[in-house]
mmCIF file of C-alpha atoms in Angstrom:
data_model
loop_
_atom_site.group_PDB
_atom_site.id
_atom_site.type_symbol
_atom_site.label_atom_id
_atom_site.label_comp_id
_atom_site.label_asym_id
_atom_site.label_seq_id
_atom_site.Cartn_x
_atom_site.Cartn_y
_atom_site.Cartn_z
ATOM 1 C CA GLN A 12 7.210 35.481 -48.952
ATOM 2 C CA THR A 13 6.840 33.832 -45.550
ATOM 3 C CA VAL A 14 4.668 35.703 -43.129
ATOM 4 C CA VAL A 15 4.781 34.862 -39.392
ATOM 5 C CA THR A 16 1.401 35.725 -37.812
ATOM 6 C CA GLN A 17 0.757 36.858 -34.195
ATOM 7 C CA GLU A 18 -2.343 38.372 -32.541
ATOM 8 C CA PRO A 19 -1.890 42.165 -32.731
ATOM 9 C CA SER A 20 -3.262 42.503 -29.246
ATOM 10 C CA PHE A 21 -4.482 40.549 -26.262
ATOM 11 C CA SER A 22 -5.855 41.326 -22.826
ATOM 12 C CA VAL A 23 -5.604 39.283 -19.660
ATOM 13 C CA SER A 24 -6.800 39.864 -16.119
ATOM 14 C CA PRO A 25 -4.246 39.820 -13.296
ATOM 15 C CA GLY A 26 -3.786 36.208 -12.155
ATOM 16 C CA GLY A 27 -5.300 34.997 -15.330
ATOM 17 C CA THR A 28 -3.853 32.683 -18.052
ATOM 18 C CA VAL A 29 -3.197 33.766 -21.600
ATOM 19 C CA THR A 30 -1.939 31.955 -24.573
ATOM 20 C CA LEU A 31 -0.219 33.922 -27.510
ATOM 21 C CA THR A 32 0.291 32.127 -30.715
ATOM 22 C CA CYS A 33 2.715 32.288 -33.594
ATOM 23 C CA GLY A 34 1.723 30.876 -36.913
ATOM 24 C CA LEU A 35 2.728 30.747 -40.654
ATOM 25 C CA SER A 36 0.831 32.313 -43.465
ATOM 26 C CA SER A 37 1.109 28.998 -45.169
ATOM 27 C CA GLY A 38 1.717 25.705 -43.403
ATOM 28 C CA SER A 39 2.152 24.612 -39.836
ATOM 29 C CA VAL A 40 4.760 25.481 -37.286
ATOM 30 C CA SER A 41 6.640 22.541 -35.735
ATOM 31 C CA THR A 42 9.709 22.226 -33.564
ATOM 32 C CA ASN A 43 11.805 22.207 -36.794
ATOM 33 C CA TYR A 44 11.130 26.009 -36.933
ATOM 34 C CA TYR A 45 12.877 26.486 -33.496
ATOM 35 C CA PRO A 46 10.332 28.991 -32.314
ATOM 36 C CA SER A 47 11.594 31.467 -29.841
ATOM 37 C CA TRP A 48 9.669 34.141 -27.848
ATOM 38 C CA TYR A 49 10.787 37.618 -26.670
ATOM 39 C CA GLN A 50 9.435 40.127 -24.289
ATOM 40 C CA GLN A 51 9.902 43.901 -24.872
ATOM 41 C CA THR A 52 8.842 46.804 -22.744
ATOM 42 C CA PRO A 53 8.942 50.368 -24.098
ATOM 43 C CA GLY A 54 12.387 51.710 -24.463
ATOM 44 C CA GLN A 55 14.129 48.438 -23.630
ATOM 45 C CA ALA A 56 15.845 45.756 -25.681
ATOM 46 C CA PRO A 57 14.035 42.569 -26.124
ATOM 47 C CA ARG A 58 14.607 39.804 -23.620
ATOM 48 C CA THR A 59 14.501 36.072 -24.491
ATOM 49 C CA LEU A 60 11.837 34.206 -22.668
ATOM 50 C CA ILE A 61 11.707 30.891 -24.503
ATOM 51 C CA TYR A 62 13.851 29.283 -27.241
ATOM 52 C CA THR A 63 13.627 26.127 -29.304
ATOM 53 C CA THR A 64 9.898 25.851 -28.677
ATOM 54 C CA ASN A 65 9.952 25.240 -24.904
ATOM 55 C CA THR A 66 13.253 25.955 -23.285
ATOM 56 C CA ARG A 67 12.930 28.723 -20.729
ATOM 57 C CA SER A 68 15.831 31.225 -20.757
ATOM 58 C CA SER A 69 17.898 31.761 -17.641
ATOM 59 C CA GLY A 70 15.909 33.716 -14.953
ATOM 60 C CA VAL A 71 12.547 33.499 -16.611
ATOM 61 C CA PRO A 72 9.806 32.545 -14.256
ATOM 62 C CA ASP A 73 8.251 29.238 -14.777
ATOM 63 C CA ARG A 74 4.876 30.850 -15.435
ATOM 64 C CA PHE A 75 6.117 31.433 -18.850
ATOM 65 C CA SER A 76 5.974 28.304 -21.018
ATOM 66 C CA GLY A 77 6.269 27.408 -24.716
ATOM 67 C CA SER A 78 4.699 24.664 -26.682
ATOM 68 C CA ILE A 79 3.271 23.696 -30.050
ATOM 69 C CA LEU A 80 -0.541 23.958 -30.134
ATOM 70 C CA GLY A 81 -2.197 22.602 -33.249
ATOM 71 C CA ASN A 82 -0.430 24.131 -36.077
ATOM 72 C CA LYS A 83 1.198 27.087 -34.172
ATOM 73 C CA ALA A 84 3.806 27.820 -31.643
ATOM 74 C CA ALA A 85 2.394 29.106 -28.423
ATOM 75 C CA LEU A 86 3.497 31.077 -25.363
ATOM 76 C CA THR A 87 1.375 30.646 -22.250
ATOM 77 C CA ILE A 88 1.517 32.957 -19.258
ATOM 78 C CA THR A 89 0.037 31.493 -16.183
ATOM 79 C CA GLY A 90 -0.843 33.815 -13.362
ATOM 80 C CA ALA A 91 -0.345 37.046 -15.276
ATOM 81 C CA GLN A 92 1.158 39.962 -13.366
ATOM 82 C CA ALA A 93 1.066 43.642 -14.081
ATOM 83 C CA ASP A 94 4.647 43.769 -15.195
ATOM 84 C CA ASP A 95 3.821 41.134 -17.919
ATOM 85 C CA GLU A 96 2.323 44.035 -19.819
ATOM 86 C CA SER A 97 4.653 44.156 -22.696
ATOM 87 C CA ASP A 98 5.043 43.410 -26.421
ATOM 88 C CA TYR A 99 5.752 39.827 -27.231
ATOM 89 C CA TYR A 100 7.526 38.694 -30.383
ATOM 90 C CA CYS A 101 8.056 35.247 -31.798
ATOM 91 C CA VAL A 102 10.666 34.172 -34.438
ATOM 92 C CA LEU A 103 10.785 31.181 -36.633
ATOM 93 C CA TYR A 104 13.672 29.676 -38.607
ATOM 94 C CA ILE A 105 12.317 29.009 -42.055
ATOM 95 C CA GLY A 106 15.453 27.429 -43.497
ATOM 96 C CA SER A 107 18.520 28.452 -45.610
ATOM 97 C CA GLY A 108 19.751 30.501 -42.672
ATOM 98 C CA ILE A 109 16.689 32.749 -42.668
ATOM 99 C CA TRP A 110 14.741 33.884 -39.544
ATOM 100 C CA VAL A 111 11.390 35.622 -39.644
ATOM 101 C CA PHE A 112 9.839 37.558 -36.857
ATOM 102 C CA GLY A 113 6.147 37.873 -36.204
ATOM 103 C CA GLY A 114 4.642 41.357 -36.035
ATOM 104 C CA GLY A 115 4.310 41.076 -32.220
ATOM 105 C CA THR A 116 1.434 41.010 -29.730
ATOM 106 C CA LYS A 117 0.763 43.878 -27.399
ATOM 107 C CA LEU A 118 -0.413 42.375 -24.111
ATOM 108 C CA THR A 119 -2.457 44.384 -21.689
ATOM 109 C CA VAL A 120 -2.918 43.209 -18.113
ATOM 110 C CA LEU A 121 -6.106 44.698 -16.666
ATOM 111 C CA GLU B 6 28.312 38.398 -16.880
ATOM 112 C CA VAL B 7 27.282 37.842 -20.503
ATOM 113 C CA GLN B 8 27.201 41.200 -22.282
ATOM 114 C CA LEU B 9 26.813 42.511 -25.800
ATOM 115 C CA VAL B 10 27.515 46.241 -26.369
ATOM 116 C CA GLU B 11 26.786 47.759 -29.827
ATOM 117 C CA SER B 12 28.258 50.949 -31.077
ATOM 118 C CA GLY B 13 28.755 52.887 -34.264
ATOM 119 C CA GLY B 14 25.221 54.198 -34.819
ATOM 120 C CA GLY B 15 24.410 57.793 -35.849
ATOM 121 C CA LEU B 16 22.803 60.119 -38.320
ATOM 122 C CA VAL B 17 23.771 59.689 -41.925
ATOM 123 C CA LYS B 18 22.446 60.932 -45.244
ATOM 124 C CA PRO B 19 20.884 58.526 -47.818
ATOM 125 C CA GLY B 20 23.421 56.762 -49.848
ATOM 126 C CA GLU B 21 26.165 56.994 -47.168
ATOM 127 C CA SER B 22 27.742 54.205 -45.200
ATOM 128 C CA LEU B 23 28.083 53.222 -41.557
ATOM 129 C CA ARG B 24 29.832 50.476 -39.715
ATOM 130 C CA LEU B 25 28.355 49.024 -36.547
ATOM 131 C CA SER B 26 30.304 47.043 -33.988
ATOM 132 C CA CYS B 27 29.263 44.724 -31.185
ATOM 133 C CA ALA B 28 31.655 43.854 -28.475
ATOM 134 C CA ALA B 29 31.018 40.590 -26.637
ATOM 135 C CA SER B 30 32.077 39.616 -23.158
ATOM 136 C CA GLY B 31 31.404 36.922 -20.517
ATOM 137 C CA PHE B 32 31.192 33.945 -22.878
ATOM 138 C CA THR B 33 33.267 32.166 -25.448
ATOM 139 C CA PHE B 34 32.327 34.296 -28.481
ATOM 140 C CA SER B 35 34.064 32.024 -31.028
ATOM 141 C CA THR B 36 31.656 29.249 -30.371
ATOM 142 C CA TYR B 37 28.385 31.100 -31.020
ATOM 143 C CA ALA B 38 26.723 32.195 -34.200
ATOM 144 C CA MET B 39 25.693 35.832 -34.139
ATOM 145 C CA ASN B 40 22.935 37.904 -35.626
ATOM 146 C CA TRP B 41 21.903 41.555 -36.276
ATOM 147 C CA VAL B 42 18.251 42.329 -35.653
ATOM 148 C CA ARG B 43 16.730 45.753 -36.169
ATOM 149 C CA GLN B 44 13.581 47.588 -35.171
ATOM 150 C CA ALA B 45 12.279 50.682 -36.905
ATOM 151 C CA PRO B 46 10.743 53.323 -34.655
ATOM 152 C CA GLY B 47 7.397 52.179 -33.469
ATOM 153 C CA LYS B 48 7.611 48.863 -35.493
ATOM 154 C CA GLY B 49 8.428 45.247 -34.862
ATOM 155 C CA LEU B 50 11.590 43.292 -34.998
ATOM 156 C CA GLU B 51 13.238 42.345 -38.190
ATOM 157 C CA TRP B 52 16.071 39.849 -38.598
ATOM 158 C CA VAL B 53 18.910 41.320 -40.663
ATOM 159 C CA SER B 54 21.827 38.967 -40.902
ATOM 160 C CA SER B 55 23.513 35.895 -39.330
ATOM 161 C CA ILE B 56 27.059 34.679 -39.233
ATOM 162 C CA SER B 57 28.220 31.229 -38.082
ATOM 163 C CA SER B 58 30.872 30.863 -35.377
ATOM 164 C CA SER B 59 33.709 30.386 -37.924
ATOM 165 C CA SER B 60 32.276 32.940 -40.445
ATOM 166 C CA SER B 61 31.826 30.010 -42.926
ATOM 167 C CA ASN B 62 28.066 30.591 -43.186
ATOM 168 C CA ILE B 63 26.547 34.034 -43.722
ATOM 169 C CA TYR B 64 22.940 34.944 -44.434
ATOM 170 C CA TYR B 65 21.048 38.236 -45.124
ATOM 171 C CA ALA B 66 17.480 39.309 -45.244
ATOM 172 C CA ASP B 67 16.343 40.236 -48.802
ATOM 173 C CA SER B 68 15.957 43.927 -47.649
ATOM 174 C CA VAL B 69 19.708 44.270 -47.059
ATOM 175 C CA ARG B 70 21.335 41.698 -49.276
ATOM 176 C CA GLY B 71 23.916 43.362 -51.513
ATOM 177 C CA ARG B 72 24.193 46.437 -49.309
ATOM 178 C CA PHE B 73 25.124 45.143 -45.918
ATOM 179 C CA THR B 74 28.080 42.930 -44.942
ATOM 180 C CA ILE B 75 28.232 41.004 -41.632
ATOM 181 C CA SER B 76 31.619 39.971 -40.272
ATOM 182 C CA ARG B 77 33.339 38.949 -37.023
ATOM 183 C CA ASP B 78 36.712 38.944 -35.440
ATOM 184 C CA ASN B 79 36.826 36.039 -32.929
ATOM 185 C CA ALA B 80 40.216 37.246 -31.555
ATOM 186 C CA LYS B 81 38.699 40.591 -30.724
ATOM 187 C CA ASN B 82 35.338 39.122 -29.560
ATOM 188 C CA SER B 83 33.606 41.413 -31.907
ATOM 189 C CA LEU B 84 30.850 41.396 -34.515
ATOM 190 C CA TYR B 85 30.375 43.987 -37.272
ATOM 191 C CA LEU B 86 27.823 45.165 -39.715
ATOM 192 C CA GLN B 87 29.030 47.297 -42.629
ATOM 193 C CA MET B 88 26.074 49.180 -44.072
ATOM 194 C CA ASN B 89 26.430 50.718 -47.479
ATOM 195 C CA THR B 90 23.989 52.678 -49.648
ATOM 196 C CA LEU B 91 21.842 53.449 -46.678
ATOM 197 C CA ARG B 92 18.186 54.348 -47.252
ATOM 198 C CA ALA B 93 15.564 56.145 -45.119
ATOM 199 C CA ASP B 94 13.893 52.768 -44.387
ATOM 200 C CA ASP B 95 17.105 51.403 -42.818
ATOM 201 C CA THR B 96 16.456 53.811 -39.964
ATOM 202 C CA ALA B 97 16.182 51.623 -36.855
ATOM 203 C CA MET B 98 17.750 50.554 -33.648
ATOM 204 C CA TYR B 99 20.192 47.748 -34.455
ATOM 205 C CA TYR B 100 20.598 44.919 -32.006
ATOM 206 C CA CYS B 101 23.383 42.445 -31.748
ATOM 207 C CA VAL B 102 21.920 39.006 -30.774
ATOM 208 C CA ARG B 103 23.710 35.821 -29.706
ATOM 209 C CA GLU B 104 22.697 32.578 -31.350
ATOM 210 C CA MET B 105 18.909 32.408 -31.078
ATOM 211 C CA VAL B 106 18.594 28.542 -30.916
ATOM 212 C CA ARG B 107 20.891 28.630 -27.846
ATOM 213 C CA GLY B 108 18.918 31.214 -25.827
ATOM 214 C CA GLY B 109 19.608 34.458 -27.573
ATOM 215 C CA ILE B 110 21.161 37.284 -25.566
ATOM 216 C CA TRP B 111 20.560 40.833 -26.739
ATOM 217 C CA GLY B 112 22.565 43.939 -26.633
ATOM 218 C CA GLN B 113 21.017 47.364 -25.749
ATOM 219 C CA GLY B 114 21.196 48.444 -29.384
ATOM 220 C CA THR B 115 22.668 51.280 -31.370
ATOM 221 C CA MET B 116 20.476 53.709 -33.246
ATOM 222 C CA VAL B 117 20.916 54.395 -36.969
ATOM 223 C CA THR B 118 19.045 57.304 -38.604
ATOM 224 C CA VAL B 119 19.108 57.871 -42.332
ATOM 225 C CA SER B 120 17.881 61.270 -43.230
ATOM 226 C CA SER B 121 18.809 64.094 -45.552
#
């Protein structure tokens, strides 16, 4: 059973930088897992921020960036704004057509 | 404008069936793989099923395999999810999502509630 791990919660000050991570219960995340990141505010559908590790989706500000940091995928928000307060989910492709989402990170901006 | 619109959700009893639909517009539907992703109330996202552009490859999460069937009709720009033998833990918002490795586009979702 593959488990994708994310920090349950994180806090950042307005204007600050925060890095959220996406790991595996066993093993390292690489570009071969095609990590993607989604933002979801309450009552809304998720919105794609980053796909295939570091490709920004159309209309996403460049203060959102994706990368591999060590053995995890990472989403970095530079210059956090109040409306960045959301839930953030990552998803990894683990092979054989199967995708697994992380449990999500609740980001607070204060 | 690229758009995905889900429909077909509702309230059903345990053991009953439901068929969800997703109408696509604004892009060449037949060239994209498609997915269903669900979210139980207050919970995280769960990938449910994927289908390739030509329907030649189909995949399911263990939690739904054998009960759910994904299909598509490229002539009608539509994606479907036939859900049989529904259980209480299938209660969720169901989202139609365009191919995730090519910048997934999400629909607004359709709610499925399984309760006696």
